[in-house]
XYZ file of C-alpha atoms in Angstrom:
126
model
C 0.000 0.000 0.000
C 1.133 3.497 -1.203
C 1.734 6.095 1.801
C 1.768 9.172 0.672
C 3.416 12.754 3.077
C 2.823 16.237 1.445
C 5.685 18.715 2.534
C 6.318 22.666 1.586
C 3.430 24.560 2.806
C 3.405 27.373 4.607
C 2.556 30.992 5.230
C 3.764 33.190 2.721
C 2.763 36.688 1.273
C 0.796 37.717 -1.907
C 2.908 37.115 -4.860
C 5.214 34.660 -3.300
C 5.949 31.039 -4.875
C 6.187 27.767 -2.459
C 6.748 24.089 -3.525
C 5.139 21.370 -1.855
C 6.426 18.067 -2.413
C 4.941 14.489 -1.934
C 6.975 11.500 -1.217
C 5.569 7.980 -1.544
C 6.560 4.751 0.925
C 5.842 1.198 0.573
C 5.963 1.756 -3.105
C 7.049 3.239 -6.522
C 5.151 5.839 -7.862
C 5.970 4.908 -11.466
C 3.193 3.234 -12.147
C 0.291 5.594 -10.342
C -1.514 9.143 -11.633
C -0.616 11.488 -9.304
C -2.112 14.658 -8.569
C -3.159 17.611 -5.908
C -6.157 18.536 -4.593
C -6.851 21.345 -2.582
C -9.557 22.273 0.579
C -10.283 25.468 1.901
C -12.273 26.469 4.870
C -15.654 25.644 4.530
C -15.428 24.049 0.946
C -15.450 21.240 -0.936
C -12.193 19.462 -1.903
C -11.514 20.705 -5.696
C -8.729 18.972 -8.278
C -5.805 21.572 -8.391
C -3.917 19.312 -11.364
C -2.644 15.514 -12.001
C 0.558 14.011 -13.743
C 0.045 10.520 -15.522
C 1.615 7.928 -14.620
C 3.622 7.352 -18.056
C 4.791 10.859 -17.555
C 3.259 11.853 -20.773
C 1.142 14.595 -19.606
C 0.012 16.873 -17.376
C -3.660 17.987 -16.807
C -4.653 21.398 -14.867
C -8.649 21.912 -14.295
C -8.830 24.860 -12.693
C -8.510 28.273 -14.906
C -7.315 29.941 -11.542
C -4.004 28.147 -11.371
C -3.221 27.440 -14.794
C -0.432 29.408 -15.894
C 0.422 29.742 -12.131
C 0.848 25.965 -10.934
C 3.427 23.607 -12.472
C 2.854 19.370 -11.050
C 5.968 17.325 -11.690
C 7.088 14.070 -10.882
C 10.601 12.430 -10.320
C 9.972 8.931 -10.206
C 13.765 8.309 -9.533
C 12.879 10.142 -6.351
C 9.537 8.637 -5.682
C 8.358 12.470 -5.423
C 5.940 14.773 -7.269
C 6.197 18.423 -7.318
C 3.411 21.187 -7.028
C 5.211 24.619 -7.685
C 3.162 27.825 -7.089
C 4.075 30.968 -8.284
C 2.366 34.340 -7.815
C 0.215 33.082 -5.162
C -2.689 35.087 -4.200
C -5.076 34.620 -1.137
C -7.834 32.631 -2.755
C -5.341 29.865 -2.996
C -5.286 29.565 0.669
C -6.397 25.724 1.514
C -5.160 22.585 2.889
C -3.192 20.912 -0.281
C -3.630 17.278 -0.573
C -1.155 14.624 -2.886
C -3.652 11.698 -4.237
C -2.743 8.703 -6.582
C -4.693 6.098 -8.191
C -3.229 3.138 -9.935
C -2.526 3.343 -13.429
C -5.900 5.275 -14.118
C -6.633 8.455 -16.696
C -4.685 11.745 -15.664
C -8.039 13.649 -16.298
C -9.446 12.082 -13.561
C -10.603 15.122 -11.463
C -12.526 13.791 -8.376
C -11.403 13.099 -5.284
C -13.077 9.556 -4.923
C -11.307 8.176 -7.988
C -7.972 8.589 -5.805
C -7.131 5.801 -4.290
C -4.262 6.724 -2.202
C -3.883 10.306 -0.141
C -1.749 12.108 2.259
C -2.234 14.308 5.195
C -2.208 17.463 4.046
C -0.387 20.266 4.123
C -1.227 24.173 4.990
C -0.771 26.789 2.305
C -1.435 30.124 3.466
C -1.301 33.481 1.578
C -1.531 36.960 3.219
C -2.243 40.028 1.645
């Protein structure tokens, strides 16, 4: 079984970048879609973006942090990558890592992940 552990957030100002990072255990992450979802206060847990597990593409769903948001992966490392750049308040949330096994990377709901970390805290002040 895949355990996944987010790491990176924290509080930062408007504008600032931050890259959280999720390492898998008890398992290579070659073979699963990866991606991050995020939760803020009082909402429902929305897809942020996903990585396929081929490492042939890349899939962002929300128009607020395309352009903004890059996922990677290093599967030599067992690690994928959210970087955020020019962060902004609304992006405040609780960032989660998720992977499912071989599946589409255009999978966009949370109960199609299999596999999830913690969490981690992103905060942005104005």
């Amino acid at each position: 079984q895949v355990q996944l552990v987010e790491s990176g957030g924290g509080s930062v100002q408007v504008g600032d970048s931050l890259r959280l990072s999720c390492t898998a255990a008890g398992g290579s992450l070659s073979d699963y879609v990866m991606a991050w979802f995020r939760q803020a206060s009082g909402k429902e847990r929305e897809f942020v973006a996903s990585a396929s597990w081929a490492s042939t593409g890349t899939y962002y769903a929300n128009r607020s942090v395309k352009g903004r948001f890059t996922i990677s992966r290093d599967n030599a490392k067992n690690t994928v990558y959210l970087q955020m750049n020019n962060l902004k308040p609304e992006d405040t949330a609780v960032y989660y890592c998720a992977a499912d096994y071989r599946g589409s990377y255009t999978l966009t709901q949370s109960y199609e992940y299999q596999y999830w970390g913690q969490g981690t805290q992103v905060t942005v002040s104005s």
